mmCIF file of C-alpha atoms in Angstrom:
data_model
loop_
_atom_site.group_PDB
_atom_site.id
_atom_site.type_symbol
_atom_site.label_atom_id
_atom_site.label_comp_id
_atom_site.label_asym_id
_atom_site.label_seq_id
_atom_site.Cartn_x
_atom_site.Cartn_y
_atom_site.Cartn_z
ATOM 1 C CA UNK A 18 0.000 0.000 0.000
ATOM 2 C CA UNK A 19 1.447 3.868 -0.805
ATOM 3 C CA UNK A 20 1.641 5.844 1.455
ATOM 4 C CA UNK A 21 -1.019 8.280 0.042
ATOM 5 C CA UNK A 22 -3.578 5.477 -0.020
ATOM 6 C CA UNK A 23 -2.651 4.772 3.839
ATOM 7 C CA UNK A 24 -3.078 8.518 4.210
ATOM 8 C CA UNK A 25 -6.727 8.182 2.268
ATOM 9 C CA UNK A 26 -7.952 5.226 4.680
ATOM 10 C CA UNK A 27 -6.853 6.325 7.769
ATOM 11 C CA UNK A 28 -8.157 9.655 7.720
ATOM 12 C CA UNK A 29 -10.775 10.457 10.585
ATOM 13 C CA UNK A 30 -12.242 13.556 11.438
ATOM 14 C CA UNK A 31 -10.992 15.020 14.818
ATOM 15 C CA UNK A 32 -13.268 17.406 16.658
ATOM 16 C CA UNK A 33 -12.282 20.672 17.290
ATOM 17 C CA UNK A 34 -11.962 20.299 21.126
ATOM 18 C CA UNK A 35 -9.207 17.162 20.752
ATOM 19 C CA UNK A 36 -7.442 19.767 19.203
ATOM 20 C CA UNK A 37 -4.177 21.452 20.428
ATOM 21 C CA UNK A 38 -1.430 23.425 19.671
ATOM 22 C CA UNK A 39 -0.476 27.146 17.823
ATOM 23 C CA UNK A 40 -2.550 28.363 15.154
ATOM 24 C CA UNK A 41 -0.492 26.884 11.868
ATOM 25 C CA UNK A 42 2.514 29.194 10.190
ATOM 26 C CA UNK A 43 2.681 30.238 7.037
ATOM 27 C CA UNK A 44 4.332 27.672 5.712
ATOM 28 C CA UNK A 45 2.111 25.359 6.976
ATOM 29 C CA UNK A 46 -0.958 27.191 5.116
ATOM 30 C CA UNK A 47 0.810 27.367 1.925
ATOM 31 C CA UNK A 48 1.288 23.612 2.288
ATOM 32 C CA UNK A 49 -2.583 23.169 2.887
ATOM 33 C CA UNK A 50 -3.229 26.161 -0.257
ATOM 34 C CA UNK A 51 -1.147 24.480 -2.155
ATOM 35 C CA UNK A 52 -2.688 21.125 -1.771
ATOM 36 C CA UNK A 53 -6.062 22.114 -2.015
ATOM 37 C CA UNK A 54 -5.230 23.833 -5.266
ATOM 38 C CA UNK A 55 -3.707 20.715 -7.121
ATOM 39 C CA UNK A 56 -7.695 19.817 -6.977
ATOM 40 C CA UNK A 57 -9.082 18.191 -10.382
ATOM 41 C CA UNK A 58 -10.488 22.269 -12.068
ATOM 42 C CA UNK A 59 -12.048 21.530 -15.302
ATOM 43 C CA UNK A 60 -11.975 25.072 -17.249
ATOM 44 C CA UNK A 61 -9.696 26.391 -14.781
ATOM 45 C CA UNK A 62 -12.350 28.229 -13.346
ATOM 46 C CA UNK A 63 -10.607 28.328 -9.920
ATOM 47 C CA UNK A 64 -13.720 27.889 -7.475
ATOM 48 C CA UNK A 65 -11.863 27.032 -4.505
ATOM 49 C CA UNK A 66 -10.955 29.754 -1.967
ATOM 50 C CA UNK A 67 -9.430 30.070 1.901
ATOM 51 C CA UNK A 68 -9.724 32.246 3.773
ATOM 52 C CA UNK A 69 -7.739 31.779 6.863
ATOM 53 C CA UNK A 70 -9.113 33.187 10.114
ATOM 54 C CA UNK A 71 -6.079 34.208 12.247
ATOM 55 C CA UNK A 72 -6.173 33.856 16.109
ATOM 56 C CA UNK A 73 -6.487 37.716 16.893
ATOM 57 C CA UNK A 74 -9.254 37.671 14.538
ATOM 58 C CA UNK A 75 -11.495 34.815 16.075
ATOM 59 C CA UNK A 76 -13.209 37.011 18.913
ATOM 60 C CA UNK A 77 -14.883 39.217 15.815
ATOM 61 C CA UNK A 78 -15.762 35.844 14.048
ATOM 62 C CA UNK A 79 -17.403 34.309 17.230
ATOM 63 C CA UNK A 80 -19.640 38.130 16.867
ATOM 64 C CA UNK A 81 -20.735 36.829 13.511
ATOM 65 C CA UNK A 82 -21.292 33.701 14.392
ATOM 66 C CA UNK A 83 -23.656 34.868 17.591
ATOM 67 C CA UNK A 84 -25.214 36.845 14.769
ATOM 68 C CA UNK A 85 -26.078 34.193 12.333
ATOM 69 C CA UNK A 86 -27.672 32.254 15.371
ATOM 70 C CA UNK A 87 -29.973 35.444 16.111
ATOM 71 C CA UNK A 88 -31.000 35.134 12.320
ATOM 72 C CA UNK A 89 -31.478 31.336 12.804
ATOM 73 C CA UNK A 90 -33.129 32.094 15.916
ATOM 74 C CA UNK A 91 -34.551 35.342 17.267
ATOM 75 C CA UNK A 92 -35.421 34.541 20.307
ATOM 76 C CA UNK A 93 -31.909 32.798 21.213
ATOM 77 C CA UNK A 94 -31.361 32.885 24.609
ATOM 78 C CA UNK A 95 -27.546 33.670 25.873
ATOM 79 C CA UNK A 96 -26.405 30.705 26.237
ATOM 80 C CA UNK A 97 -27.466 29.588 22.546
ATOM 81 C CA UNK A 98 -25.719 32.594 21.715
ATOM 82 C CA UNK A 99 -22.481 31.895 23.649
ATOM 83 C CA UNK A 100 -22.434 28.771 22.523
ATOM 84 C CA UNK A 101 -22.045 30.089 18.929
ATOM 85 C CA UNK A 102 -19.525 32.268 20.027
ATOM 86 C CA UNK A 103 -17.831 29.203 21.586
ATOM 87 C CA UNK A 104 -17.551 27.213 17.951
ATOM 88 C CA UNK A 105 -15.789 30.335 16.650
ATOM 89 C CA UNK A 106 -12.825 30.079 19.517
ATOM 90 C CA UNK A 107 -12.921 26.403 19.201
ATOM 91 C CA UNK A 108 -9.926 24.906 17.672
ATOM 92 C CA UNK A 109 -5.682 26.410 17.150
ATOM 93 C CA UNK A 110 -6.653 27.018 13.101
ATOM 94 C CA UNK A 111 -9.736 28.100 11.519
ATOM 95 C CA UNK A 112 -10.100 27.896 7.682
ATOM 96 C CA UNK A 113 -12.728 28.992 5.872
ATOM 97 C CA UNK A 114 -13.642 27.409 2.824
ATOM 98 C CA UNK A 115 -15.536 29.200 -0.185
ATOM 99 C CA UNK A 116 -16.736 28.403 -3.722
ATOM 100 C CA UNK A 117 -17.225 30.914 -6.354
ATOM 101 C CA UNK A 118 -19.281 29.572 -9.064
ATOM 102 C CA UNK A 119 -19.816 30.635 -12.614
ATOM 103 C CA UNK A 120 -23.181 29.768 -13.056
ATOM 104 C CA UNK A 121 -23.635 29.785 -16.521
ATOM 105 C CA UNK A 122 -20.448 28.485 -18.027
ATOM 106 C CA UNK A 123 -20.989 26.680 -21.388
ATOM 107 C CA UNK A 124 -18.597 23.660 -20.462
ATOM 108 C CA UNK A 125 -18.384 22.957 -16.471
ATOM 109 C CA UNK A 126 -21.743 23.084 -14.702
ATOM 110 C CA UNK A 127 -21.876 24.325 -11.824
ATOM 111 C CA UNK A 128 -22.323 20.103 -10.465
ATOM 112 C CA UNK A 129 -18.421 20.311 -11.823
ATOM 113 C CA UNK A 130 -17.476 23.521 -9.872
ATOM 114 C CA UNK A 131 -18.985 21.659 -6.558
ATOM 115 C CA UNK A 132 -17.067 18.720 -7.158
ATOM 116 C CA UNK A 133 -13.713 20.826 -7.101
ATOM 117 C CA UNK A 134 -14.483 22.188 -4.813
ATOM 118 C CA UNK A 135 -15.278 18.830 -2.684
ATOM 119 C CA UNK A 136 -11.794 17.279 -3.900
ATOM 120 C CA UNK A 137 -9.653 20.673 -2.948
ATOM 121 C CA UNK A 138 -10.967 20.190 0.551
ATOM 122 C CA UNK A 139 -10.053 16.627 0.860
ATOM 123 C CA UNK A 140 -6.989 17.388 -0.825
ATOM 124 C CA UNK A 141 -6.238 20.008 2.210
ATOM 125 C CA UNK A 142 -7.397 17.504 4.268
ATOM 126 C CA UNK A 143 -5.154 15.062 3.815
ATOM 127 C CA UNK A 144 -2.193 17.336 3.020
ATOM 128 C CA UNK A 145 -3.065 18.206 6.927
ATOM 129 C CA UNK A 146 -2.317 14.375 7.475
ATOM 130 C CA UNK A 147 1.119 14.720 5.777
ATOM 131 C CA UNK A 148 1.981 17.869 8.117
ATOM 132 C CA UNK A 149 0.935 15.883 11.645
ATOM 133 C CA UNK A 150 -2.388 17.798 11.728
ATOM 134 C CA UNK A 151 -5.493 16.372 12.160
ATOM 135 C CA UNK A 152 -9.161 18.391 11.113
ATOM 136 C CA UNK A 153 -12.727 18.591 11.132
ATOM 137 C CA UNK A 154 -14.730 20.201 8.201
ATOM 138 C CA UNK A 155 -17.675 22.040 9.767
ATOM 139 C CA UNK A 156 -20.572 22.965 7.826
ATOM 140 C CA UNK A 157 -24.190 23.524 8.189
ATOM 141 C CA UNK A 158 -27.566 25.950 7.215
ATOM 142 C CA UNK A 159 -25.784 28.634 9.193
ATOM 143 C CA UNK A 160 -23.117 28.826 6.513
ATOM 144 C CA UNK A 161 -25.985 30.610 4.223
ATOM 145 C CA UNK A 162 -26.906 33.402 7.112
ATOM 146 C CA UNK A 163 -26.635 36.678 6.134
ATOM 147 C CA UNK A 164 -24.048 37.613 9.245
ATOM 148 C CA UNK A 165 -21.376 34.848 7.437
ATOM 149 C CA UNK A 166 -22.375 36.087 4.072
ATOM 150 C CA UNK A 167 -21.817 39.571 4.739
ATOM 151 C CA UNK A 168 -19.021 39.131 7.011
ATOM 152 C CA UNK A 169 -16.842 37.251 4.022
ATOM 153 C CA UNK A 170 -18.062 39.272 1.621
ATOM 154 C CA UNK A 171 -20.091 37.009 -0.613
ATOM 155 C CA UNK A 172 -21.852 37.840 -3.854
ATOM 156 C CA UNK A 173 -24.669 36.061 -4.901
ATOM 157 C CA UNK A 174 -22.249 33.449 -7.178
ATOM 158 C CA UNK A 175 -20.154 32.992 -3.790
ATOM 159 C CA UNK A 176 -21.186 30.492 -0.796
ATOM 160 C CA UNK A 177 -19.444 29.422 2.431
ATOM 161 C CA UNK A 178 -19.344 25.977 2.090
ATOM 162 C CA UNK A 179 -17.828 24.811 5.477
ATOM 163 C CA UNK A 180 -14.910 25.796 8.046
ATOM 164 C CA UNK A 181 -12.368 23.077 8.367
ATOM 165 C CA UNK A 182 -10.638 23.318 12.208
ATOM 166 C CA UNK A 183 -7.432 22.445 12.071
ATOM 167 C CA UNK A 184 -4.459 21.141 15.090
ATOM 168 C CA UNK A 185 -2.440 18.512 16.874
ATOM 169 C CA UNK A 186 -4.098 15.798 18.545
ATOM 170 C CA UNK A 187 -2.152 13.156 20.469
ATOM 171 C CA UNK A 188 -5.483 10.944 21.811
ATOM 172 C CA UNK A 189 -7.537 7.906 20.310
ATOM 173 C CA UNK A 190 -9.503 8.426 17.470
ATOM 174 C CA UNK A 191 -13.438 8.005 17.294
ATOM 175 C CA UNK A 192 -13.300 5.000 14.453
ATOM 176 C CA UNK A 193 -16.642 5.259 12.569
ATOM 177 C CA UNK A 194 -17.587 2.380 10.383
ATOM 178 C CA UNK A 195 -17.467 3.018 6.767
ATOM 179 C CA UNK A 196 -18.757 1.507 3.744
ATOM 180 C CA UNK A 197 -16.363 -1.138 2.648
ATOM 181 C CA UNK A 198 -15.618 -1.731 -1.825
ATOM 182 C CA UNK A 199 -18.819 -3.926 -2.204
ATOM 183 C CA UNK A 200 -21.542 -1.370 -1.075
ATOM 184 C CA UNK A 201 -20.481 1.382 -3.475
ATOM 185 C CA UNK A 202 -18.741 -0.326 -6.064
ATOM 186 C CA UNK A 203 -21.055 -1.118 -8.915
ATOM 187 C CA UNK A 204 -20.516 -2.937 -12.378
ATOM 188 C CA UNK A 205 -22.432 -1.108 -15.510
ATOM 189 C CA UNK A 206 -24.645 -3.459 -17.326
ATOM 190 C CA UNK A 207 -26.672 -2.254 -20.066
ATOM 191 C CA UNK A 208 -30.320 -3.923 -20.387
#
């Protein structure tokens, strides 16, 4: 077995509070750009973004996300709204991760743009593998509130499509079962 292929069925998702250590350097962000950006992009229409969220910048990010849960949620009490704040401070690195779609392009749906999307963030994924880092993609109806949309400046052709939190993490894993070769694997057979 390669070692990219061990890499590819050992990856787990690790929740943001197993997760220790400094928010990542540079280098270790270019690593994870660079990664993500070797991501199957038919057209070269480029629809994967990050946006890192540094640590001095995570107290105004746990604002918007109290925000979004007011929109989700009027009536919110504080500690709903605390708790929002919470998932913002959660975590040593915070990447957000964005698609900007051309709707209306004559070759790549937009399916296609989603799909490069998909396979830049599992490309980051397990380029975090390769660096010692383990990560947890977050996502969820809130990404689509107005506070996230306005806050990452998001035109109608650009979506938040999940945050992936990102550190060290020396403990056992949560092993979920998975779907082994025979459930997904099919064999085409015309009538």
């Amino acid at each position: 077995m390669t070692d990219i292929l061990g890499q590819i069925l050992s990856r787990r998702s690790v929740g943001p509070r197993h997760l220790t250590g400094p928010d990542l350097s540079p280098e270790e962000l270019a690593v994870l750009a660079s990664a993500a950006a070797a991501a199957p992009d038919h057209g070269g229409l480029y629809p994967l973004q990050l946006v890192h969220v540094p640590a001095h910048q995570r107290a105004a990010l746990a604002e918007v996300f109290a925000n979004a849960a007011l929109e989700a949620d009027p009536a919110a009490d504080a500690a709903t709204l605390q708790s929002a704040r919470d998932r913002a401070m959660a975590g040593p690195c915070l990447i957000a991760i964005l698609a900007s779609l051309t709707p209306d392009h004559p070759v790549v749906p937009v399916e296609e743009q989603w799909i490069s999307v998909g396979a830049g963030l599992q490309n980051l994924l397990l380029a975090a593998l390769s660096l010692d880092l383990h990560a947890k993609p977050l996502s969820g109806k809130r990404m689509r509130s107005r506070a996230l949309r306005d806050a990452f400046h998001l035109s109608a052709d650009k979506h938040l499509a999940a945050f992936v939190v990102l550190g060290r993490h020396n403990g056992p894993r949560t092993e979920r079962p998975r779907r082994n070769a025979s459930e997904i694997l099919q064999t085409w057979c015309p009538d």
